[in-house]
Structures are given as structure tokens and as C-alpha cells.
XYZ file of C-alpha atoms in Angstrom:
442
model
C 13.404 5.052 -25.045
C 10.973 1.439 -25.753
C 7.784 2.388 -28.223
C 5.473 1.160 -25.341
C 7.435 3.310 -22.846
C 5.809 6.264 -25.076
C 2.370 6.607 -23.627
C 3.716 5.502 -19.783
C 5.748 8.808 -19.681
C 2.190 10.780 -21.657
C 0.283 9.703 -19.078
C 2.494 10.737 -16.487
C 2.440 14.062 -17.038
C -0.972 13.685 -17.532
C -1.357 12.974 -14.769
C 0.748 15.700 -12.930
C -0.582 18.255 -14.256
C -4.454 17.059 -14.016
C -3.885 16.346 -10.822
C -2.246 20.081 -10.260
C -5.309 21.772 -11.833
C -8.219 19.109 -9.916
C -6.657 20.383 -6.281
C -6.053 24.024 -7.231
C -9.696 24.235 -8.357
C -10.461 22.262 -5.002
C -8.203 25.018 -3.305
C -9.095 28.595 -5.137
C -12.575 27.796 -6.599
C -12.805 31.527 -7.276
C -10.274 31.251 -9.611
C -11.970 29.196 -11.869
C -15.147 30.641 -11.388
C -17.180 33.633 -11.068
C -18.475 33.305 -7.352
C -17.841 30.770 -5.374
C -20.973 29.652 -3.220
C -20.501 28.453 0.415
C -23.864 26.207 1.214
C -25.003 27.393 5.936
C -27.033 25.261 7.094
C -28.078 27.883 9.905
C -30.711 26.630 11.763
C -34.601 28.778 11.601
C -34.347 32.497 10.066
C -35.681 33.609 12.744
C -32.763 32.744 15.200
C -30.238 33.191 16.546
C -28.002 31.534 13.642
C -29.618 32.625 10.666
C -29.032 35.909 12.208
C -25.895 35.912 12.335
C -25.135 34.119 9.316
C -27.715 36.643 7.522
C -25.560 39.294 8.899
C -22.370 37.111 7.871
C -23.789 36.822 4.733
C -23.725 41.045 3.574
C -20.440 41.777 5.374
C -18.845 38.976 3.257
C -20.638 41.260 -0.045
C -18.453 43.819 0.761
C -15.547 42.000 1.874
C -15.354 39.749 -0.618
C -17.627 40.129 -3.975
C -16.764 36.623 -5.190
C -17.359 34.598 -2.501
C -20.447 34.379 -1.502
C -23.387 32.181 0.997
C -25.998 30.097 0.274
C -29.004 29.866 2.787
C -30.161 26.775 4.108
C -32.583 27.151 6.197
C -33.394 23.886 8.540
C -36.314 23.100 11.436
C -33.072 24.073 14.042
C -29.990 23.457 14.677
C -29.723 19.453 15.348
C -31.017 19.835 11.582
C -28.695 22.177 10.824
C -25.740 20.068 11.269
C -27.666 16.371 9.894
C -27.709 18.471 6.582
C -23.996 18.745 7.392
C -23.207 15.117 8.010
C -25.237 13.957 4.999
C -23.586 16.987 2.298
C -26.186 18.328 1.597
C -24.296 22.117 3.269
C -20.379 23.072 2.971
C -20.934 24.569 6.968
C -23.140 24.338 9.492
C -24.293 26.295 12.395
C -24.587 23.622 15.489
C -23.868 22.312 18.427
C -20.891 21.317 19.817
C -22.336 18.403 21.843
C -24.666 16.668 18.340
C -23.518 13.660 17.592
C -24.510 14.925 13.853
C -21.426 17.226 14.658
C -18.726 15.127 15.121
C -17.471 14.185 11.641
C -17.358 18.245 10.917
C -14.600 21.019 11.492
C -15.018 23.909 13.923
C -14.268 27.883 11.696
C -15.205 29.634 14.585
C -17.117 30.003 17.831
C -20.218 31.694 17.648
C -21.929 31.199 21.380
C -21.025 29.336 24.537
C -25.139 27.758 26.221
C -24.301 28.119 30.687
C -26.449 26.040 31.548
C -27.592 26.813 35.727
C -28.723 26.545 39.284
C -30.610 28.699 39.778
C -32.567 29.758 43.247
C -34.658 31.972 45.815
C -31.875 34.956 47.193
C -33.622 33.431 50.532
C -32.307 30.165 49.758
C -29.983 28.234 51.760
C -28.932 26.074 49.235
C -25.364 26.217 48.785
C -24.999 23.996 45.717
C -26.736 20.663 43.941
C -27.492 18.510 46.447
C -28.506 20.407 49.046
C -31.467 20.458 46.699
C -31.959 16.242 47.957
C -35.568 15.555 47.952
C -36.500 18.248 46.020
C -38.250 19.795 43.398
C -36.318 21.484 40.810
C -37.459 23.003 37.560
C -36.223 22.873 34.177
C -37.003 25.799 31.868
C -37.488 23.433 28.541
C -37.119 25.656 24.697
C -39.903 24.105 22.407
C -40.901 21.605 24.765
C -37.940 19.869 25.448
C -35.441 19.511 27.854
C -31.337 20.728 26.246
C -28.911 18.032 26.497
C -27.252 20.358 29.160
C -29.356 20.408 31.195
C -29.786 16.033 30.978
C -26.219 15.839 31.376
C -26.694 18.095 34.628
C -30.115 16.331 35.795
C -27.557 12.793 35.004
C -24.842 13.412 36.263
C -26.045 14.143 40.071
C -28.694 11.597 39.488
C -31.988 13.413 39.605
C -34.962 11.189 39.553
C -37.499 11.985 37.258
C -40.211 12.376 39.542
C -38.580 15.303 41.091
C -38.151 17.148 37.363
C -40.370 19.619 36.919
C -40.256 20.769 33.115
C -41.337 24.070 32.678
C -41.745 25.946 29.591
C -40.869 29.885 29.875
C -44.467 31.555 30.442
C -45.017 28.902 32.935
C -42.100 29.170 34.884
C -43.452 32.947 37.267
C -46.132 30.998 38.754
C -43.949 27.728 39.531
C -41.502 30.132 41.336
C -44.095 31.939 43.427
C -46.227 29.614 44.023
C -43.179 27.411 44.849
C -43.632 24.105 43.381
C -40.776 23.761 42.012
C -36.894 24.863 44.506
C -34.730 25.172 42.526
C -34.054 26.390 38.673
C -32.713 25.150 36.100
C -32.301 27.229 32.054
C -30.012 26.787 29.455
C -28.648 30.195 27.476
C -25.936 32.916 26.211
C -24.979 35.276 28.520
C -26.662 38.313 27.061
C -30.348 38.522 26.112
C -31.507 34.749 26.217
C -33.289 32.355 28.522
C -30.880 32.303 31.504
C -31.985 36.890 31.252
C -34.979 36.113 30.790
C -35.440 33.490 34.341
C -33.027 36.499 36.542
C -35.962 38.469 35.367
C -38.724 36.153 36.646
C -36.794 35.612 39.497
C -36.886 39.361 40.596
C -40.576 39.878 39.884
C -41.249 37.207 41.672
C -39.121 37.452 44.624
C -38.328 41.071 44.255
C -34.337 39.550 44.279
C -32.570 38.563 41.750
C -32.190 34.153 42.336
C -28.471 32.539 43.903
C -26.424 30.849 41.309
C -26.143 27.405 42.064
C -21.656 27.321 42.407
C -20.722 23.859 40.629
C -18.298 22.460 42.585
C -18.199 19.222 40.086
C -18.276 20.968 36.912
C -14.453 19.729 36.345
C -15.561 15.871 36.978
C -18.766 16.490 34.550
C -16.850 17.694 32.020
C -15.331 13.859 32.610
C -17.823 12.505 31.975
C -18.796 15.197 28.733
C -15.950 15.642 27.752
C -18.541 17.637 25.069
C -18.745 20.547 27.375
C -16.306 22.333 28.883
C -15.854 23.988 33.005
C -16.789 28.083 32.884
C -16.990 30.436 34.762
C -19.434 33.100 35.014
C -18.218 36.124 35.723
C -19.921 37.961 38.212
C -23.191 41.114 36.863
C -22.950 38.793 33.549
C -26.966 39.954 33.466
C -26.914 42.728 35.091
C -29.446 45.060 37.700
C -28.859 46.347 40.798
C -27.740 44.100 42.923
C -26.229 42.626 40.605
C -27.007 38.853 39.032
C -24.981 36.755 39.890
C -24.117 38.477 43.120
C -20.321 36.351 42.482
C -18.623 34.882 39.655
C -20.050 30.980 39.076
C -18.204 27.420 37.799
C -20.868 25.564 35.753
C -20.405 23.800 32.974
C -21.181 25.306 29.081
C -21.602 24.260 25.542
C -20.169 25.477 22.059
C -22.921 26.568 19.439
C -20.529 26.681 16.764
C -19.762 27.426 12.361
C -18.635 23.797 11.253
C -17.997 22.877 8.204
C -16.874 19.404 6.600
C -13.507 17.845 6.696
C -13.214 17.871 3.532
C -13.759 21.925 2.605
C -9.810 23.174 1.442
C -7.226 23.899 3.774
C -7.344 27.408 2.335
C -11.305 28.242 2.344
C -11.595 27.291 5.884
C -8.441 29.513 6.964
C -10.521 32.321 3.862
C -13.176 32.422 6.073
C -11.854 31.662 8.858
C -10.118 35.689 8.164
C -13.274 37.115 7.134
C -15.077 36.403 10.140
C -12.311 38.302 12.346
C -12.319 40.761 9.906
C -15.964 41.663 9.916
C -16.520 41.031 13.544
C -17.233 43.761 14.888
C -19.259 45.136 12.814
C -21.871 42.067 12.757
C -21.943 42.750 16.476
C -22.720 46.132 15.700
C -25.802 44.801 13.344
C -26.859 41.744 15.881
C -25.490 42.529 19.740
C -25.296 38.758 20.374
C -23.037 38.611 17.432
C -20.452 40.013 20.536
C -19.044 36.269 21.946
C -17.533 35.389 18.814
C -14.613 33.950 18.884
C -12.112 32.292 17.042
C -12.330 28.442 17.765
C -9.804 26.466 20.737
C -6.228 24.834 18.025
C -5.594 21.828 20.523
C -5.956 18.837 18.182
C -7.021 16.625 21.771
C -10.193 18.847 21.316
C -13.591 16.844 21.204
C -14.312 18.763 17.622
C -10.972 20.077 17.108
C -10.797 23.429 14.226
C -9.956 22.592 10.798
C -6.523 22.459 9.537
C -7.326 25.500 8.018
C -8.066 27.543 10.923
C -5.166 26.441 12.518
C -2.756 27.122 9.805
C -3.839 30.979 9.793
C -4.393 31.688 13.379
C -0.926 30.014 13.851
C -0.390 32.155 10.722
C 1.087 29.496 8.734
C -1.868 29.535 5.763
C -0.310 29.110 2.446
C -0.295 31.221 -1.192
C -1.550 29.882 -4.023
C 1.935 29.119 -5.265
C 3.031 26.703 -2.081
C -0.195 25.234 -2.811
C 0.657 24.406 -6.683
C 3.765 24.587 -5.898
C 2.804 21.370 -2.844
C 0.302 19.788 -5.746
C 2.671 19.192 -8.323
C 5.441 17.774 -5.785
C 2.297 14.887 -4.747
C 1.164 14.793 -8.131
C 5.414 13.922 -9.591
C 6.400 11.607 -6.700
C 3.310 9.602 -7.189
C 3.460 9.752 -11.106
C 7.547 8.859 -10.074
C 6.801 5.468 -8.152
C 4.046 4.984 -11.574
C 7.170 4.855 -13.679
C 9.632 3.089 -11.642
C 6.088 0.214 -11.652
C 6.612 0.354 -15.323
C 9.814 0.426 -15.805
C 10.295 -2.326 -13.223
C 7.700 -4.567 -15.272
C 9.616 -3.790 -18.587
C 12.414 -5.341 -16.933
C 10.608 -7.838 -16.880
C 8.675 -7.678 -19.989
C 12.756 -7.788 -21.878
C 14.164 -10.426 -20.214
C 10.711 -12.551 -20.732
C 12.443 -11.386 -24.075
C 15.235 -12.197 -24.163
C 15.001 -15.493 -23.086
C 12.849 -16.877 -25.328
C 14.331 -15.223 -27.819
C 17.488 -17.427 -26.705
C 14.947 -20.289 -27.262
C 14.197 -19.299 -30.777
C 17.619 -19.196 -31.493
C 18.751 -22.332 -29.911
C 16.281 -24.136 -31.785
C 17.937 -22.602 -35.807
C 21.000 -25.072 -35.549
C 19.266 -28.073 -34.231
C 16.681 -27.538 -37.223
C 20.044 -27.772 -38.949
C 21.209 -30.614 -38.251
C 17.862 -32.192 -38.985
C 18.144 -30.987 -42.267
C 21.595 -33.134 -42.304
C 20.310 -36.225 -41.083
C 19.888 -39.133 -43.713
C 15.815 -39.479 -42.459
C 14.296 -37.848 -45.535
C 10.977 -38.312 -43.779
C 11.809 -35.405 -41.230
C 12.297 -32.726 -43.558
C 9.045 -31.683 -44.015
C 8.169 -31.683 -40.369
C 11.969 -29.719 -40.651
C 10.631 -27.439 -42.472
C 7.871 -26.881 -40.852
C 9.001 -25.842 -37.652
C 11.993 -23.528 -39.701
C 8.970 -21.957 -41.797
C 7.218 -21.090 -37.816
C 10.613 -19.589 -36.488
C 10.725 -17.954 -39.291
C 7.361 -15.821 -38.926
C 9.263 -15.507 -35.509
C 11.368 -13.870 -36.010
C 10.080 -11.354 -39.287
C 6.933 -10.494 -36.237
C 9.329 -9.254 -33.383
C 11.409 -7.543 -36.237
C 8.801 -5.217 -37.564
C 7.355 -4.884 -33.301
C 10.770 -3.159 -32.893
C 11.532 -6.298 -30.588
C 14.687 -7.536 -31.968
C 17.765 -6.048 -33.638
C 19.086 -5.644 -37.250
C 22.314 -8.054 -36.862
C 20.607 -10.348 -34.494
C 17.243 -10.842 -37.487
C 20.046 -10.354 -40.520
C 21.511 -13.177 -38.560
C 18.705 -15.331 -37.926
C 17.664 -14.325 -41.690
C 21.463 -16.006 -43.538
C 20.619 -19.488 -40.917
C 17.376 -19.517 -41.405
C 18.011 -18.971 -45.606
C 21.085 -21.760 -45.601
C 18.956 -24.373 -44.035
C 16.292 -23.877 -46.553
C 18.424 -24.844 -48.785
C 19.747 -27.990 -47.260
C 16.469 -28.966 -47.142
C 15.008 -27.681 -50.927
C 19.056 -29.471 -52.093
C 18.063 -32.929 -49.565
C 14.818 -33.268 -51.581
C 14.223 -35.740 -54.089
C 15.146 -33.753 -58.059
C 15.725 -30.556 -55.399
C 12.249 -29.585 -55.647
C 9.788 -28.945 -52.410
C 7.476 -27.202 -49.635
C 10.641 -24.830 -49.552
C 9.787 -23.328 -52.235
C 6.529 -22.761 -50.792
C 8.164 -21.284 -47.966
C 8.558 -17.093 -48.158
C 12.336 -16.436 -46.661
C 12.432 -13.659 -43.890
C 14.810 -10.938 -46.437
C 17.711 -8.891 -44.496
C 17.896 -5.800 -42.730
C 19.592 -3.493 -44.219
């Protein structure tokens, strides 16, 4: 093997081992440290996202003590998605319709937020189109209209002049005094804004509200793919009479635990496993967690599940040995390609050396002829070129770029030419004596 290829071989081995070790560290970080910390942006700690992550952290400490959760509090769920996008968190509680979460991958569905249109039980309206020209109240959260409610208003082209923004505390008066004829509310099934609005209707009108069925739900989701068509089961909000009185079709947005796309497949799969394993225990301490569910594994959804989550749900999670062998295989392929490139470069280098050697050897007969010619004035130039040629052969032989046979043959011919030049000089002496002749290699 040529000497210059040895460093290349060593470099290739180091690359294979280094890349493999790095990828194993990325995939199984807890093998290299006492605790693997996962940063989760939660929104306000007092909010549902913060409460869920806190409950999960407690259960995780029991089930997997080497993995710990660092809760990153943010002012809102929207700020959590932004923290994920900016690399300030590994995971975040985020809404599916938040553009800042678009580059992430879903790990788990925490809950669904439904958009409902409520009217008094006495209302003759059975669809949104029946509310044409009427004032519609929108229950706000923190003084802002929910993006899902805004999408609903935009789809039905409801004039802003007809929209009355209502704080939750103002809803009862607006219904009792008929300031609005319908109310749009966004919230989960269970405790939350919708359940509160249903109770307000019961108190103000002595009956539960009518849930307007959104027959255009499929068309709404076609225009706004971040939402999904969904049915609210009869009696979801309880009471007597039950609300709603029948299944109601509407649209919903998912609140997800979203991971950055670069999170390792193993970590994503392990988080999914732990969430499924602790779901019941979390729900026992946090009733809102009863809606926890694995994300859909379809790859054509707006915010697809993380590949590691999909692998776990499909039973394809690789173990440590499989992952390590995969990394070794890919690293070896890379190094093999690098080695092939190095061999090709070596081949080009060898061809150049052969051409150069042939050119130098071809000069020896020419110099011999010059040494024999009658023109004595050419001897100095001939001897000077012979010196350069002799130095070249010595340099290449020392660098192991020509064989001993080639060097010995060239040395013999150089010596013969020097002797001939020496004999042709007056008195048999001259510059030849000052120029060393390469010694034949033994």
C-alpha cells in the first residue's frame, strides 16, 4: 500500500467510529449522562398545558428517572410554538393551526378545541345561513378572537359589523337582553368555555342552547386544512335536558405536544410510549387529560406525527443494536465512497508519476548523445542537466516513488554519462568532479 494512503485509511476508520458514536449519542443520550433533560415549552404554568406537563413530569420521574423534564414557561400557547421554532425548547404545547409549529412533528394529541355555534332553544335557526343579518357574539379569550372562530366567520362571510366580541363575564347579559342572536364559542369537551356558555344559556333561558350543525364542515376543512371535521356526541356537556340534544357536526383544532423535527426517532418513540403508559395516571390527577390520544399516523396531514412516534405506534421501534448497526452501515458507506475517491485520486497521481518518470528516463539517451558530440561547449549545459536529473532520481527514490531497480538503472547510466563528460574535458578534469553521482541501491 502506498504510504500516502495509510493516513487516508486511518482517517476513514476514525470517521466511521466518530460518526457512529455521535449518532448513538444523539439517539440514546441517556447512555452518556446521568440524566437526559427534555425542555418542554408549556404556556402559562396555571394553564392546561402547564398542568399537563407538570403531571407528566411527576409520572415520568417514577417511570423513567434518568429522563427529566425542564418546564419552559411561556406567556401563551402561541409563545410556546414560537419557542420551539426558535430552538428554545425540544418540545412544546402548541396548536395545530399555529404557523410557528408547522416545522415541528406531533408526538401526542393533548386535546381538541371545538368551534360551536349556540342559539337559544327557542330560535328557529337550524343553520348558520338562517342567521343572515343577525348579530353574532364571539366569546373571546384574553380579549382576542380565537383563530378557529375567525376561520368560521371568514368562511361564512359574516360582516364584522354583525360580530359582537364578548368577554365570558358579559355573555349572560348579552343573551338575556338579546343583544346577540347566536354565540360562537371555542373550547374542549368537558370543563371550559363551551361548558360555561351552556350553563349561561341554561340560567338565562331556562333551557340548554341549541347546537347549530355545521353542514359545511367538510368544505370548511378543505379551505382551512389545519382544522378537521368532527362530531360532538349527544349529551357531551351533560345536564337535563342533555346538551347537545343530538350529535352535532362541527370543526376542531388539535392541541398537540409538538417536537422539533430533529428530535431523534428513539426519543420521540420513547416519549410516545411513556405518554401512553402514564395516560391513565395523569388523567386521575388531571381530568382534562382524559382526551390524551396518539396522533394520526397519516403522512399527508398538516402537522404529521414524528417518524419515531409512527415507528413506535406501528411496532417498528429499533433497539440500540439495530440503530448502532444502521449508523455503522451508513458511516461505512460514506467512508467507502471516500476511499474509492481516494483510490481514484491515487490512480491519477500514479499515472502522472509514470509519465514524468518516462520523460526523465527518455532524457538519459539524449544526454548520452550530447556527451559524445564533438561540440565541447555543450558539455557544461549537458552536465548541468545531468545534475538536475540525478537529483530528481534521488528525491523520488527517497520518497519511495520509484523502485530500486529503476533507481539503480538510472544511477548506472548517469555514472556512465559523467565519466564520458569527464574524459572529454581537457586534462580529463572538470565540473563533473564537483557533482555527486547517485549511488546504486543495494
